[in-house]
GROMACS .gro file of C-alpha atoms in nm:
model
  335
    1UNK     CA    1  10.241  11.763  11.605
    2UNK     CA    2   9.869  11.795  11.681
    3UNK     CA    3   9.786  12.097  11.893
    4UNK     CA    4   9.679  12.011  12.246
    5UNK     CA    5   9.699  11.665  12.389
    6UNK     CA    6  10.066  11.634  12.291
    7UNK     CA    7  10.246  11.365  12.491
    8UNK     CA    8  10.566  11.573  12.500
    9UNK     CA    9  10.661  11.746  12.825
   10UNK     CA   10  10.570  12.111  12.849
   11UNK     CA   11  10.819  12.336  12.672
   12UNK     CA   12  10.938  12.082  12.412
   13UNK     CA   13  10.843  12.125  12.045
   14UNK     CA   14  10.956  11.944  11.726
   15UNK     CA   15  11.216  12.121  11.514
   16UNK     CA   16  11.413  12.064  11.195
   17UNK     CA   17  11.726  12.217  11.346
   18UNK     CA   18  12.047  12.030  11.264
   19UNK     CA   19  12.404  12.041  11.398
   20UNK     CA   20  12.589  12.314  11.208
   21UNK     CA   21  12.959  12.369  11.137
   22UNK     CA   22  13.132  12.615  11.366
   23UNK     CA   23  13.303  12.628  11.700
   24UNK     CA   24  13.299  12.320  11.922
   25UNK     CA   25  13.008  12.288  12.163
   26UNK     CA   26  13.075  12.393  12.521
   27UNK     CA   27  12.852  12.376  12.824
   28UNK     CA   28  12.941  12.738  12.895
   29UNK     CA   29  12.763  12.826  12.573
   30UNK     CA   30  12.432  12.697  12.708
   31UNK     CA   31  12.382  12.898  13.029
   32UNK     CA   32  12.020  12.980  12.958
   33UNK     CA   33  11.905  12.629  12.871
   34UNK     CA   34  11.645  12.500  13.113
   35UNK     CA   35  11.733  12.129  13.117
   36UNK     CA   36  11.423  11.923  13.203
   37UNK     CA   37  11.423  11.677  13.495
   38UNK     CA   38  11.557  11.334  13.410
   39UNK     CA   39  11.890  11.432  13.249
   40UNK     CA   40  12.115  11.266  13.505
   41UNK     CA   41  12.454  11.260  13.333
   42UNK     CA   42  12.724  11.481  13.482
   43UNK     CA   43  12.831  11.558  13.125
   44UNK     CA   44  12.627  11.676  12.828
   45UNK     CA   45  12.650  11.445  12.526
   46UNK     CA   46  12.641  11.677  12.226
   47UNK     CA   47  12.584  11.598  11.857
   48UNK     CA   48  12.816  11.775  11.613
   49UNK     CA   49  12.808  11.754  11.234
   50UNK     CA   50  13.178  11.688  11.166
   51UNK     CA   51  13.467  11.506  11.329
   52UNK     CA   52  13.660  11.834  11.329
   53UNK     CA   53  13.397  11.982  11.561
   54UNK     CA   54  13.456  11.729  11.838
   55UNK     CA   55  13.625  11.860  12.151
   56UNK     CA   56  13.624  11.657  12.470
   57UNK     CA   57  13.602  11.866  12.785
   58UNK     CA   58  13.516  11.805  13.149
   59UNK     CA   59  13.159  11.918  13.074
   60UNK     CA   60  13.078  11.783  12.724
   61UNK     CA   61  13.119  11.463  12.522
   62UNK     CA   62  13.082  11.519  12.145
   63UNK     CA   63  12.932  11.268  11.900
   64UNK     CA   64  12.904  11.271  11.523
   65UNK     CA   65  12.555  11.132  11.458
   66UNK     CA   66  12.293  11.201  11.195
   67UNK     CA   67  11.927  11.100  11.212
   68UNK     CA   68  11.640  11.156  10.968
   69UNK     CA   69  11.563  11.514  10.879
   70UNK     CA   70  11.222  11.517  11.051
   71UNK     CA   71  11.152  11.417  11.409
   72UNK     CA   72  11.510  11.389  11.535
   73UNK     CA   73  11.529  11.694  11.763
   74UNK     CA   74  11.299  11.873  12.007
   75UNK     CA   75  11.357  12.240  12.087
   76UNK     CA   76  11.373  12.349  12.451
   77UNK     CA   77  11.463  12.713  12.382
   78UNK     CA   78  11.615  12.919  12.100
   79UNK     CA   79  11.965  12.778  12.150
   80UNK     CA   80  11.913  12.431  12.293
   81UNK     CA   81  11.763  12.117  12.136
   82UNK     CA   82  11.753  11.757  12.260
   83UNK     CA   83  11.697  11.424  12.088
   84UNK     CA   84  11.336  11.315  12.050
   85UNK     CA   85  11.226  10.986  12.210
   86UNK     CA   86  11.216  10.828  11.863
   87UNK     CA   87  11.574  10.940  11.790
   88UNK     CA   88  11.689  10.809  12.131
   89UNK     CA   89  11.543  10.469  12.041
   90UNK     CA   90  11.730  10.469  11.710
   91UNK     CA   91  12.057  10.594  11.857
   92UNK     CA   92  12.061  10.343  12.145
   93UNK     CA   93  11.979  10.055  11.906
   94UNK     CA   94  12.343  10.053  11.799
   95UNK     CA   95  12.475   9.982  12.152
   96UNK     CA   96  12.201   9.806  12.352
   97UNK     CA   97  12.123   9.431  12.348
   98UNK     CA   98  11.790   9.352  12.188
   99UNK     CA   99  11.619   9.274  12.521
  100UNK     CA  100  11.729   9.610  12.666
  101UNK     CA  101  11.606   9.785  12.353
  102UNK     CA  102  11.264   9.619  12.384
  103UNK     CA  103  11.248   9.725  12.750
  104UNK     CA  104  11.342  10.081  12.648
  105UNK     CA  105  11.055  10.077  12.398
  106UNK     CA  106  10.810   9.982  12.674
  107UNK     CA  107  10.946  10.271  12.884
  108UNK     CA  108  10.913  10.530  12.607
  109UNK     CA  109  10.559  10.411  12.527
  110UNK     CA  110  10.466  10.367  12.894
  111UNK     CA  111  10.301  10.587  13.154
  112UNK     CA  112  10.570  10.591  13.423
  113UNK     CA  113  10.904  10.743  13.508
  114UNK     CA  114  11.192  10.520  13.627
  115UNK     CA  115  11.275  10.528  13.997
  116UNK     CA  116  11.625  10.659  13.916
  117UNK     CA  117  11.482  10.990  13.787
  118UNK     CA  118  11.437  11.222  14.086
  119UNK     CA  119  11.194  11.507  14.126
  120UNK     CA  120  10.929  11.392  13.878
  121UNK     CA  121  10.595  11.216  13.903
  122UNK     CA  122  10.635  10.837  13.896
  123UNK     CA  123  10.307  10.709  13.748
  124UNK     CA  124  10.006  10.826  13.549
  125UNK     CA  125  10.216  11.013  13.292
  126UNK     CA  126  10.142  11.069  12.927
  127UNK     CA  127  10.357  10.842  12.704
  128UNK     CA  128  10.657  11.011  12.547
  129UNK     CA  129  10.588  10.832  12.220
  130UNK     CA  130  10.397  10.537  12.075
  131UNK     CA  131  10.480  10.227  11.868
  132UNK     CA  132  10.314  10.397  11.569
  133UNK     CA  133  10.534  10.708  11.596
  134UNK     CA  134  10.844  10.494  11.644
  135UNK     CA  135  10.751  10.290  11.337
  136UNK     CA  136  10.704  10.600  11.122
  137UNK     CA  137  11.034  10.750  11.238
  138UNK     CA  138  11.226  10.427  11.175
  139UNK     CA  139  11.073  10.409  10.827
  140UNK     CA  140  11.241  10.744  10.754
  141UNK     CA  141  11.565  10.615  10.909
  142UNK     CA  142  11.621  10.341  10.652
  143UNK     CA  143  11.994  10.302  10.600
  144UNK     CA  144  12.091  10.464  10.932
  145UNK     CA  145  12.309  10.270  11.172
  146UNK     CA  146  12.093  10.064  11.411
  147UNK     CA  147  11.767  10.110  11.217
  148UNK     CA  148  11.728   9.741  11.129
  149UNK     CA  149  11.783   9.632  11.489
  150UNK     CA  150  11.545   9.902  11.614
  151UNK     CA  151  11.271   9.780  11.378
  152UNK     CA  152  11.324   9.423  11.500
  153UNK     CA  153  11.288   9.531  11.865
  154UNK     CA  154  10.982   9.742  11.789
  155UNK     CA  155  10.789   9.429  11.681
  156UNK     CA  156  10.767   9.329  12.048
  157UNK     CA  157  10.688   9.670  12.201
  158UNK     CA  158  10.335   9.742  12.322
  159UNK     CA  159  10.193  10.063  12.478
  160UNK     CA  160  10.061  10.100  12.832
  161UNK     CA  161  10.335   9.977  13.068
  162UNK     CA  162  10.296  10.139  13.411
  163UNK     CA  163  10.621  10.041  13.586
  164UNK     CA  164  10.976   9.926  13.522
  165UNK     CA  165  10.894   9.573  13.639
  166UNK     CA  166  10.593   9.556  13.406
  167UNK     CA  167  10.825   9.649  13.119
  168UNK     CA  168  11.065   9.366  13.205
  169UNK     CA  169  10.784   9.111  13.236
  170UNK     CA  170  10.624   9.236  12.914
  171UNK     CA  171  10.955   9.204  12.728
  172UNK     CA  172  10.986   8.841  12.845
  173UNK     CA  173  10.626   8.769  12.745
  174UNK     CA  174  10.637   8.936  12.403
  175UNK     CA  175  10.980   8.837  12.274
  176UNK     CA  176  10.974   8.524  12.052
  177UNK     CA  177  11.065   8.177  12.170
  178UNK     CA  178  11.365   8.175  11.935
  179UNK     CA  179  11.516   8.446  12.157
  180UNK     CA  180  11.411   8.293  12.489
  181UNK     CA  181  11.079   8.473  12.528
  182UNK     CA  182  10.727   8.332  12.553
  183UNK     CA  183  10.598   8.452  12.215
  184UNK     CA  184  10.278   8.589  12.370
  185UNK     CA  185  10.103   8.916  12.285
  186UNK     CA  186   9.921   9.068  12.586
  187UNK     CA  187   9.746   9.401  12.618
  188UNK     CA  188   9.896   9.616  12.893
  189UNK     CA  189   9.666   9.790  13.142
  190UNK     CA  190   9.367   9.749  12.914
  191UNK     CA  191   9.054   9.905  13.066
  192UNK     CA  192   8.778   9.644  13.108
  193UNK     CA  193   8.420   9.747  13.176
  194UNK     CA  194   8.267   9.546  13.460
  195UNK     CA  195   7.926   9.387  13.428
  196UNK     CA  196   7.648   9.473  13.675
  197UNK     CA  197   7.685   9.135  13.847
  198UNK     CA  198   8.063   9.166  13.878
  199UNK     CA  199   8.062   9.523  14.010
  200UNK     CA  200   8.169   9.545  14.376
  201UNK     CA  201   8.033   9.760  14.656
  202UNK     CA  202   8.279  10.037  14.568
  203UNK     CA  203   8.091  10.066  14.235
  204UNK     CA  204   8.405  10.077  14.025
  205UNK     CA  205   8.297  10.050  13.662
  206UNK     CA  206   8.629   9.939  13.513
  207UNK     CA  207   8.939   9.738  13.603
  208UNK     CA  208   9.283   9.738  13.442
  209UNK     CA  209   9.476   9.410  13.458
  210UNK     CA  210   9.850   9.453  13.408
  211UNK     CA  211   9.845   9.199  13.124
  212UNK     CA  212   9.534   9.073  12.944
  213UNK     CA  213   9.464   8.828  12.662
  214UNK     CA  214   9.109   8.907  12.542
  215UNK     CA  215   9.061   8.599  12.322
  216UNK     CA  216   9.149   8.351  12.596
  217UNK     CA  217   9.001   8.569  12.875
  218UNK     CA  218   9.317   8.545  13.086
  219UNK     CA  219   9.467   8.824  13.301
  220UNK     CA  220   9.802   8.847  13.481
  221UNK     CA  221   9.879   9.102  13.755
  222UNK     CA  222  10.213   9.186  13.913
  223UNK     CA  223  10.170   9.271  14.282
  224UNK     CA  224  10.480   9.458  14.392
  225UNK     CA  225  10.576   9.494  14.758
  226UNK     CA  226  10.581   9.873  14.709
  227UNK     CA  227  10.209   9.906  14.631
  228UNK     CA  228  10.048   9.575  14.737
  229UNK     CA  229  10.199   9.495  15.076
  230UNK     CA  230   9.941   9.646  15.312
  231UNK     CA  231   9.620   9.475  15.423
  232UNK     CA  232   9.384   9.730  15.267
  233UNK     CA  233   9.549   9.694  14.927
  234UNK     CA  234   9.546   9.313  14.958
  235UNK     CA  235   9.170   9.320  15.024
  236UNK     CA  236   9.122   9.546  14.722
  237UNK     CA  237   9.322   9.306  14.505
  238UNK     CA  238   9.106   9.014  14.617
  239UNK     CA  239   8.786   9.202  14.528
  240UNK     CA  240   8.931   9.293  14.190
  241UNK     CA  241   9.014   8.930  14.107
  242UNK     CA  242   8.669   8.817  14.220
  243UNK     CA  243   8.515   9.075  13.986
  244UNK     CA  244   8.721   8.944  13.694
  245UNK     CA  245   8.630   8.584  13.784
  246UNK     CA  246   8.262   8.680  13.782
  247UNK     CA  247   8.309   8.788  13.420
  248UNK     CA  248   8.467   8.457  13.323
  249UNK     CA  249   8.824   8.589  13.326
  250UNK     CA  250   9.101   8.369  13.468
  251UNK     CA  251   9.314   8.594  13.688
  252UNK     CA  252   9.675   8.496  13.762
  253UNK     CA  253   9.907   8.685  13.998
  254UNK     CA  254  10.283   8.709  14.034
  255UNK     CA  255  10.499   8.868  14.301
  256UNK     CA  256  10.861   8.970  14.346
  257UNK     CA  257  10.946   8.626  14.486
  258UNK     CA  258  10.864   8.472  14.147
  259UNK     CA  259  11.156   8.664  13.993
  260UNK     CA  260  11.428   8.568  14.240
  261UNK     CA  261  11.568   8.298  14.012
  262UNK     CA  262  11.520   8.157  13.666
  263UNK     CA  263  11.351   7.841  13.790
  264UNK     CA  264  11.070   8.042  13.952
  265UNK     CA  265  11.026   8.253  13.640
  266UNK     CA  266  11.013   7.949  13.414
  267UNK     CA  267  10.740   7.804  13.635
  268UNK     CA  268  10.543   8.130  13.630
  269UNK     CA  269  10.557   8.175  13.254
  270UNK     CA  270  10.477   7.806  13.207
  271UNK     CA  271  10.159   7.859  13.410
  272UNK     CA  272  10.067   8.156  13.189
  273UNK     CA  273  10.121   7.948  12.875
  274UNK     CA  274   9.907   7.669  13.024
  275UNK     CA  275   9.626   7.909  13.119
  276UNK     CA  276   9.623   8.033  12.759
  277UNK     CA  277   9.574   7.676  12.637
  278UNK     CA  278   9.907   7.659  12.457
  279UNK     CA  279  10.171   7.391  12.458
  280UNK     CA  280  10.522   7.453  12.591
  281UNK     CA  281  10.761   7.557  12.316
  282UNK     CA  282  10.981   7.300  12.151
  283UNK     CA  283  11.228   7.557  12.013
  284UNK     CA  284  11.587   7.442  12.001
  285UNK     CA  285  11.793   7.535  12.310
  286UNK     CA  286  11.495   7.732  12.442
  287UNK     CA  287  11.582   7.676  12.810
  288UNK     CA  288  11.935   7.810  12.764
  289UNK     CA  289  11.810   8.108  12.563
  290UNK     CA  290  11.542   8.175  12.825
  291UNK     CA  291  11.800   8.173  13.104
  292UNK     CA  292  12.016   8.418  12.909
  293UNK     CA  293  11.717   8.646  12.844
  294UNK     CA  294  11.607   8.642  13.209
  295UNK     CA  295  11.964   8.716  13.318
  296UNK     CA  296  11.967   9.025  13.095
  297UNK     CA  297  11.623   9.152  13.195
  298UNK     CA  298  11.623   9.067  13.566
  299UNK     CA  299  11.996   9.049  13.637
  300UNK     CA  300  12.001   8.703  13.795
  301UNK     CA  301  12.140   8.360  13.715
  302UNK     CA  302  11.980   8.018  13.734
  303UNK     CA  303  12.040   7.939  14.100
  304UNK     CA  304  12.096   8.290  14.236
  305UNK     CA  305  11.831   8.384  14.491
  306UNK     CA  306  11.966   8.713  14.629
  307UNK     CA  307  12.268   8.933  14.561
  308UNK     CA  308  12.427   8.837  14.892
  309UNK     CA  309  12.382   8.568  15.153
  310UNK     CA  310  12.135   8.619  15.435
  311UNK     CA  311  12.290   8.733  15.764
  312UNK     CA  312  12.259   8.392  15.931
  313UNK     CA  313  12.414   8.211  15.633
  314UNK     CA  314  12.703   8.459  15.615
  315UNK     CA  315  12.773   8.401  15.984
  316UNK     CA  316  12.778   8.024  15.939
  317UNK     CA  317  13.009   8.055  15.639
  318UNK     CA  318  13.257   8.271  15.833
  319UNK     CA  319  13.243   8.032  16.128
  320UNK     CA  320  13.312   7.733  15.902
  321UNK     CA  321  13.608   7.909  15.739
  322UNK     CA  322  13.751   8.006  16.076
  323UNK     CA  323  13.719   7.648  16.202
  324UNK     CA  324  13.927   7.509  15.915
  325UNK     CA  325  14.179   7.792  15.880
  326UNK     CA  326  14.529   7.674  15.992
  327UNK     CA  327  14.653   8.025  16.066
  328UNK     CA  328  14.356   8.109  16.289
  329UNK     CA  329  14.385   7.770  16.465
  330UNK     CA  330  14.755   7.839  16.540
  331UNK     CA  331  14.673   8.187  16.667
  332UNK     CA  332  14.409   8.042  16.897
  333UNK     CA  333  14.657   7.792  17.041
  334UNK     CA  334  14.914   8.068  17.099
  335UNK     CA  335  14.655   8.265  17.296
   0.00000   0.00000   0.00000
């Protein structure tokens, strides 16, 4: 690894250490290991070199898994090593659907930490890895279980994602139409230098659209309710889009409401395709594949708007059931 400027968290360093024969791994044997934030499992999943070395306990889950000789483990201290981001990508390729694996690639090459990881900074982080490093590692992993699938997913991974939602949207944009995606290739959070005429009164010299197509001069921003719901931020977003428009860049925007159902998402991505001057795809069964992909990435079905009914609708449903329930009608007459 190059000295200085390493994207790895402080205290982690590459190592060629491998699982060795011997006694089964126990959590009690790792009392001095300073586990970094983000390891959420109640149990430690441990790699052993032989089936005979597996021993399931309340604290550890053993696995027999071998990766390439170089780049598989990172050392935390003298007695404790963890899988590298590249090895995690390879290992999870054998169990994750392709869309999840693409989203994982955006996370590992992104600049954010998922909301489920407590006690760490959320945004503005150094990437754990890059598509180039993943590609080099997978080249050494030829013949390993999951390597072919991992290389297929890596084709659609781009660096620069700044949030979990950006990773999901990017996966839908970058995956090919044969798998339900849009087959587009945006740059994520690319820094654009503003012209003198476009520069606002705050004298910002650059802007970073969430997604940008430089050839077509089209930008797409995702305005989440977490960061873009107050008036001051809304005014800032308007100035930013005016600055891009002054440079001849078409600026599109999407919000959380656009991802409540598949119909809204299909309309949004259709508008992006139209802004790029492309024709809608004619791939076979594309709508069905797109619905399946959106269901995997965003966890919703075609007509599902929310996970549960609004309060008023739930009340009406209960009232309607009570009105037509014979048992409740009999009980009311008895009273």
